[in-house]
mmCIF file of C-alpha atoms in Angstrom:
data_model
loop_
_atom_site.group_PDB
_atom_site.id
_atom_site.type_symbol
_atom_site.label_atom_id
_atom_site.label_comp_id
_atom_site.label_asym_id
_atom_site.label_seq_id
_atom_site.Cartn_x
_atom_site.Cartn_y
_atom_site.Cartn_z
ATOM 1 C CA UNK H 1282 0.872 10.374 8.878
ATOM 2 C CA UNK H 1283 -0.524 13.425 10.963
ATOM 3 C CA UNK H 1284 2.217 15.840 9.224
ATOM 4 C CA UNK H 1285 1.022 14.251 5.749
ATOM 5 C CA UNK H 1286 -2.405 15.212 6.172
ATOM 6 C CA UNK H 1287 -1.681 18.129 8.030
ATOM 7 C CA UNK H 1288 -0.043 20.048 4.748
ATOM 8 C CA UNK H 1289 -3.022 17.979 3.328
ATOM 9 C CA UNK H 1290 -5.608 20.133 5.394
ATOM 10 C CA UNK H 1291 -3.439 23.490 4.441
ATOM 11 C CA UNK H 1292 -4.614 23.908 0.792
ATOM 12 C CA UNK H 1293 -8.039 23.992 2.064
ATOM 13 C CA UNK H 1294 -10.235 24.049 0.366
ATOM 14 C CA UNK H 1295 -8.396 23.486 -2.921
ATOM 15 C CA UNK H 1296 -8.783 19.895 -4.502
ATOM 16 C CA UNK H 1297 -5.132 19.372 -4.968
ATOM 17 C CA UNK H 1298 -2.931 16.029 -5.811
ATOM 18 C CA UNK H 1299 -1.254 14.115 -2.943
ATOM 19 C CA UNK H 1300 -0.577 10.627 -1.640
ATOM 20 C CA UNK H 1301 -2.509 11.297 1.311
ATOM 21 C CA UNK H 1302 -5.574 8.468 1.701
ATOM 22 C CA UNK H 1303 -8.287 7.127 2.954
ATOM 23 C CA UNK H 1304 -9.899 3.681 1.988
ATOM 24 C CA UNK H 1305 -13.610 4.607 2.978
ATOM 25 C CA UNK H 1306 -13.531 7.224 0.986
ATOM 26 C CA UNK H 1307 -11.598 7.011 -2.185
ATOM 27 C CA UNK H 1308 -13.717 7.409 -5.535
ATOM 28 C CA UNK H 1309 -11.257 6.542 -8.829
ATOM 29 C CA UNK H 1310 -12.681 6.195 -12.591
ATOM 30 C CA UNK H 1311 -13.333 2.771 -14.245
ATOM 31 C CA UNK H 1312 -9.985 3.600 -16.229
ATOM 32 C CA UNK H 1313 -7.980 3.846 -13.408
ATOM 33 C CA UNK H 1314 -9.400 0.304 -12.543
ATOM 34 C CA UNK H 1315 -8.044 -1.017 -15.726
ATOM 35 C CA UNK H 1316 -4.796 0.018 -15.464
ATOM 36 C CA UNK H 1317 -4.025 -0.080 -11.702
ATOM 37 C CA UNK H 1318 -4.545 -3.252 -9.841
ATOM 38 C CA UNK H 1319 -5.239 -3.688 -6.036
ATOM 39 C CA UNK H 1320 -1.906 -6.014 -4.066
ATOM 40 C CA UNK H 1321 -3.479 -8.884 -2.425
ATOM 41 C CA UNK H 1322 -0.521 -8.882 -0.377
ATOM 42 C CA UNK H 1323 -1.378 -6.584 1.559
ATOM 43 C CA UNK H 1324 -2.049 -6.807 5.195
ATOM 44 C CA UNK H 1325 -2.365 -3.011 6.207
ATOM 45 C CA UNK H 1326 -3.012 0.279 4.314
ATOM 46 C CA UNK H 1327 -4.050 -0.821 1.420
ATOM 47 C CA UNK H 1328 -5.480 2.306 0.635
ATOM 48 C CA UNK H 1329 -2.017 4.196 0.387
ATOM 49 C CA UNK H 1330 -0.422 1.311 -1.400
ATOM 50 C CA UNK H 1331 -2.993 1.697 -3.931
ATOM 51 C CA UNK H 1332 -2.241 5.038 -4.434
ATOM 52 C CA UNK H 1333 1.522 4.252 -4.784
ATOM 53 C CA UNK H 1334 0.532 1.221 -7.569
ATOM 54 C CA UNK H 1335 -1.290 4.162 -9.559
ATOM 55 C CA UNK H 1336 1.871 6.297 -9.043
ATOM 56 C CA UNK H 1337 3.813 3.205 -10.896
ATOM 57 C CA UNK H 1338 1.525 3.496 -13.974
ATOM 58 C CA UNK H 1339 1.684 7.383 -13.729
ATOM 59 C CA UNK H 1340 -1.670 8.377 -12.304
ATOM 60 C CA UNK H 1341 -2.424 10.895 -9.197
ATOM 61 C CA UNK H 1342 -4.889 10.679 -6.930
ATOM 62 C CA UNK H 1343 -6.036 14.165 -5.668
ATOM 63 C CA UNK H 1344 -6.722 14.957 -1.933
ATOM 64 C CA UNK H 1345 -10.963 17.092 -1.449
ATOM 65 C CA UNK H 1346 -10.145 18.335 1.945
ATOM 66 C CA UNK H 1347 -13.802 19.312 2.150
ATOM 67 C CA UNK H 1348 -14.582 15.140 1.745
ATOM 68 C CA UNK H 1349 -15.431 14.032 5.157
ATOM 69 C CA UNK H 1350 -15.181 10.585 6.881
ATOM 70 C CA UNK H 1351 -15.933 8.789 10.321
ATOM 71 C CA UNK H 1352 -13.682 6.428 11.010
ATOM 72 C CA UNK H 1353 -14.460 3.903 13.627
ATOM 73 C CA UNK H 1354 -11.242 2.174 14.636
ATOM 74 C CA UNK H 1355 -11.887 -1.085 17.754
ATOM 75 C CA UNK H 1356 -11.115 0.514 21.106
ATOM 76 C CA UNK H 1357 -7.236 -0.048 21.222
ATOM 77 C CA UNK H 1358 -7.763 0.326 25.276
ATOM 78 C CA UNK H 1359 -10.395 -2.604 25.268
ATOM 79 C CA UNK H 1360 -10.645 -6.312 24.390
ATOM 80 C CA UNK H 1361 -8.678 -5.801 21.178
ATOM 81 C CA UNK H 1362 -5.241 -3.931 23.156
ATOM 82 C CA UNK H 1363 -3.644 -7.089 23.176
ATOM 83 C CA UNK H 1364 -3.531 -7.329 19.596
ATOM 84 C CA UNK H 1365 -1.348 -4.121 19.618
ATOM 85 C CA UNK H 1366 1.935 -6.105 18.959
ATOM 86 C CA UNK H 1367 0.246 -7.626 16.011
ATOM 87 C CA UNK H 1368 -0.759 -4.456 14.552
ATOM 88 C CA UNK H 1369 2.563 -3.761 15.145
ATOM 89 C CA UNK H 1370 4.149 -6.619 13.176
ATOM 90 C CA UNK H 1371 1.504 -5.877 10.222
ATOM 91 C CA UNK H 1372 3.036 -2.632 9.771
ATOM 92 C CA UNK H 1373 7.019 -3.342 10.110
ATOM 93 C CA UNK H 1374 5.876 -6.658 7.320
ATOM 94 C CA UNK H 1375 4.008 -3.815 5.336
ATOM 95 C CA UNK H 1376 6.540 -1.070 5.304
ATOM 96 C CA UNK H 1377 9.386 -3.461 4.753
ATOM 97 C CA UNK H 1378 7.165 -4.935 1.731
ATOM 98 C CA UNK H 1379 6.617 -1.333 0.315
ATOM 99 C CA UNK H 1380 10.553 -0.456 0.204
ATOM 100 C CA UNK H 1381 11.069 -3.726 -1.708
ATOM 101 C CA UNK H 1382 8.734 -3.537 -3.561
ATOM 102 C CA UNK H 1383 9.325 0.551 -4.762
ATOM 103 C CA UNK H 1384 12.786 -0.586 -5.339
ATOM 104 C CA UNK H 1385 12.097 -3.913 -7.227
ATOM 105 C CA UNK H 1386 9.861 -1.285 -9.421
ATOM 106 C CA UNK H 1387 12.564 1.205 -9.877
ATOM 107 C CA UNK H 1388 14.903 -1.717 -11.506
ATOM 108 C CA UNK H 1389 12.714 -3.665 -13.408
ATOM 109 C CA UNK H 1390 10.350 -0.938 -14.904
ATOM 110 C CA UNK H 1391 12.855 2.300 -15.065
ATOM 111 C CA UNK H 1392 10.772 3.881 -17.482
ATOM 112 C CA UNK H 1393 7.297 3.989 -15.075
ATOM 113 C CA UNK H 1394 9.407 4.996 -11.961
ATOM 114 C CA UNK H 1395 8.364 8.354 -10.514
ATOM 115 C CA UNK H 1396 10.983 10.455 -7.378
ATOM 116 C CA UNK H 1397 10.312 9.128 -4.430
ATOM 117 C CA UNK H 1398 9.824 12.782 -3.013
ATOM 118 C CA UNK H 1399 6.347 12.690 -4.186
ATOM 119 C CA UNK H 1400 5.393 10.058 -1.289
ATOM 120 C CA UNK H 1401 6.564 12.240 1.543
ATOM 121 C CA UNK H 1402 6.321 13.034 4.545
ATOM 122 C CA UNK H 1403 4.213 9.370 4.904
ATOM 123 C CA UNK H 1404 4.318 6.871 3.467
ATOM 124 C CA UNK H 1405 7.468 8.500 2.046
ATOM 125 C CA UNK H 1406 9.187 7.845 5.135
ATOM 126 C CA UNK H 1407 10.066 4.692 5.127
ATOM 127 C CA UNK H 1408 10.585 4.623 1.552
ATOM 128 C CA UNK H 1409 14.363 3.594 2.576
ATOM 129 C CA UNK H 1410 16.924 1.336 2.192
ATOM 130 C CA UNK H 1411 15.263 -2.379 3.377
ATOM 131 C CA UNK H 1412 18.353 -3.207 5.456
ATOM 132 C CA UNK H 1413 17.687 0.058 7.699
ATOM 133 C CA UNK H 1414 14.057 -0.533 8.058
ATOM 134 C CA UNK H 1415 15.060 -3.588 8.615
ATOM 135 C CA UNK H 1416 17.230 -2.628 11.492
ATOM 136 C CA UNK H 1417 13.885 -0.351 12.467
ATOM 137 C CA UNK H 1418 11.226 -2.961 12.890
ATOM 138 C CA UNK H 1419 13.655 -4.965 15.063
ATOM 139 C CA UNK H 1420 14.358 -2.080 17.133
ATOM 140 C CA UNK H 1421 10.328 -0.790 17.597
ATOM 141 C CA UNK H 1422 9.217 -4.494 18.799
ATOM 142 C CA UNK H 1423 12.270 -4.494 21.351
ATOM 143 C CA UNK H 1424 11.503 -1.039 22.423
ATOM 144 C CA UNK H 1425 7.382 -1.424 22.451
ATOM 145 C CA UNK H 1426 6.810 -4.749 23.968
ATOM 146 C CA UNK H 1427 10.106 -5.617 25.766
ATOM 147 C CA UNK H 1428 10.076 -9.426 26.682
ATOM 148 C CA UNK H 1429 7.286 -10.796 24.235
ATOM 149 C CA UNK H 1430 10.308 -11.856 21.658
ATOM 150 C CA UNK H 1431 13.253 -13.003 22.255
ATOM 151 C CA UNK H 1432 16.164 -11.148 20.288
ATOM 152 C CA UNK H 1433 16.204 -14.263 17.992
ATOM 153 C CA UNK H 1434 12.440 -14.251 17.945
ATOM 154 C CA UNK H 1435 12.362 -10.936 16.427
ATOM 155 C CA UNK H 1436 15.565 -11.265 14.060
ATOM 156 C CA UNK H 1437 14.120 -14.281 12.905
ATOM 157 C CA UNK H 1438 10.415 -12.646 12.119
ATOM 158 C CA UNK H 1439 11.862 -9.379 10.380
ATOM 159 C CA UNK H 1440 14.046 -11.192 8.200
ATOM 160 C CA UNK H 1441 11.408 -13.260 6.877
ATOM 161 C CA UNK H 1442 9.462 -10.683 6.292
ATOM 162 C CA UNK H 1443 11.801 -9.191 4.393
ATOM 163 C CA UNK H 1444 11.967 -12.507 2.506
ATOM 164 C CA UNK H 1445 8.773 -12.574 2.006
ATOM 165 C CA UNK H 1446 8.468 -9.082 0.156
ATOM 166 C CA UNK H 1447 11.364 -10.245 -2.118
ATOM 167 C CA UNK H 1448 8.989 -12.890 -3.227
ATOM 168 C CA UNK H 1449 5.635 -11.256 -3.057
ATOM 169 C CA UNK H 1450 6.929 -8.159 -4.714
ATOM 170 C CA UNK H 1451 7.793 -10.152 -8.074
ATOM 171 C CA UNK H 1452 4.369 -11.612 -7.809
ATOM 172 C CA UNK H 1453 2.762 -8.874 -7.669
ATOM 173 C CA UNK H 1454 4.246 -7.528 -10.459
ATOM 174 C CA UNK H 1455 3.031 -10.786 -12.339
ATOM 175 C CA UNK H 1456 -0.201 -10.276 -10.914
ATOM 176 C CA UNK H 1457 0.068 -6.679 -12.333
ATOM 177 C CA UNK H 1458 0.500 -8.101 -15.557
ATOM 178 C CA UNK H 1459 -1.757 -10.698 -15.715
ATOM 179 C CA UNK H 1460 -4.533 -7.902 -14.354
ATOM 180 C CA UNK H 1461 -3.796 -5.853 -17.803
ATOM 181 C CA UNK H 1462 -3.737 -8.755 -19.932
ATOM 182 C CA UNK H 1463 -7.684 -9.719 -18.821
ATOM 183 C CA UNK H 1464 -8.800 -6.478 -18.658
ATOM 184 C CA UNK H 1465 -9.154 -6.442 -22.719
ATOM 185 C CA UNK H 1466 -10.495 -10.253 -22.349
ATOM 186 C CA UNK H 1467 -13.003 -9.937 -19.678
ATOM 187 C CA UNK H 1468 -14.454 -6.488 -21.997
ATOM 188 C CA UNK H 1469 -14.435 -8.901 -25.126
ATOM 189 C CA UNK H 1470 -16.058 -11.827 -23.524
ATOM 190 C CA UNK H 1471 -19.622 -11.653 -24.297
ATOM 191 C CA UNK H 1472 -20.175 -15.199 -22.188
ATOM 192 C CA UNK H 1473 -18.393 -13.745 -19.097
ATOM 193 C CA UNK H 1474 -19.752 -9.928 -19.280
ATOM 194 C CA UNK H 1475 -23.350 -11.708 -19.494
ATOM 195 C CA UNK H 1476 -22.749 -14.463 -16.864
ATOM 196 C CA UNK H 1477 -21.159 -11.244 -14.600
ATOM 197 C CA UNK H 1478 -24.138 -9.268 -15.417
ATOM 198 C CA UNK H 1479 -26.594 -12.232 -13.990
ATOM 199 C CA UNK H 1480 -24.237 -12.294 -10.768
ATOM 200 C CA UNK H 1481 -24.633 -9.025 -10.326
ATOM 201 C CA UNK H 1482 -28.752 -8.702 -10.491
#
């Protein structure tokens, strides 16, 4: 992630397309809101994912390295360091979910799918096979908290994650559709656009 935004920083101060994100601070037209739906599935970096669901419906995000953000992250030394391993198990599900799902993209929609080259260094990097991240994610909680699984423990909890993303990956392409599909409906609906206009007030 530091490379990424790194080579980000180097075309300063050139606005220039990239992959590189930041939730706080993303702005995006109403059109790109049409087309490209947010994945309620999820758990971390949903701000790059989004990126790589515009990517499916061929739009780029660009990167302003001149736009500035403070990020404000808990204290990872204080009351929140023991939820370090969860973090940690957030991530392997997320990553494991995003190779799924690229590839579940790839096959179903061949026409929409764009090189994979465009999402490196991160989160390009773990835009790999599923059954070597796979291997990866058992091999980072063994190797960062030794003892808090047991070996079964953590086969057991990266394999369902990776069942998980098989499932949640069609979904979301559902979802996807279904998002597209009331886009029109919701713009046509003079009841709705006038009872969303009252929630709004």
């Amino acid at each position: 992630m530091n490379e990424a935004l790194k080579k980000a920083m180097e075309q300063y101060p050139h606005i220039h397309t990239n992959v590189v994100a930041f939730g706080g601070n993303m702005v995006f037209p109403r059109e790109t809101v049409e087309k490209v739906c947010h994945d309620p599935y999820i758990p971390r970096g949903e701000d790059y994912d989004y990126v790589i669901n515009a990517l499916m419906k061929n739009i780029r995000f660009c990167f302003h390295p001149d736009a500035a953000i403070i990020h404000l992250p808990p204290d990872s030394e204080g009351s929140q360091a023991g939820d370090n391993i969860r973090k940690l198990k957030a991530d392997i599900r997320r990553f494991i979910y995003m190779s799924i799902k690229l590839n579940e993209h790839r096959r179903c929609f061949p026409d929409e799918s764009f090189h994979i080259e465009l999402l490196k260094p991160y989160p390009g990097a773990f835009a790999i096979d599923p059954e070597i991240l796979i291997q990866h994610g058992k091999k980072a909680l063994q190797d960062a908290y030794p003892g808090s699984m047991t070996l079964h423990e953590i086969d057991c909890f990266v394999r369902k994650a990776a069942e998980d993303a098989i499932t949640k990956s069609a979904e979301f392409f559902e979802y996807s559709k279904f998002w597209n599909d009331m886009i029109p409906f919701c713009a046509e609906n003079r009841a709705l656009q006038s009872k969303l206009k009252h929630l709004s007030v």
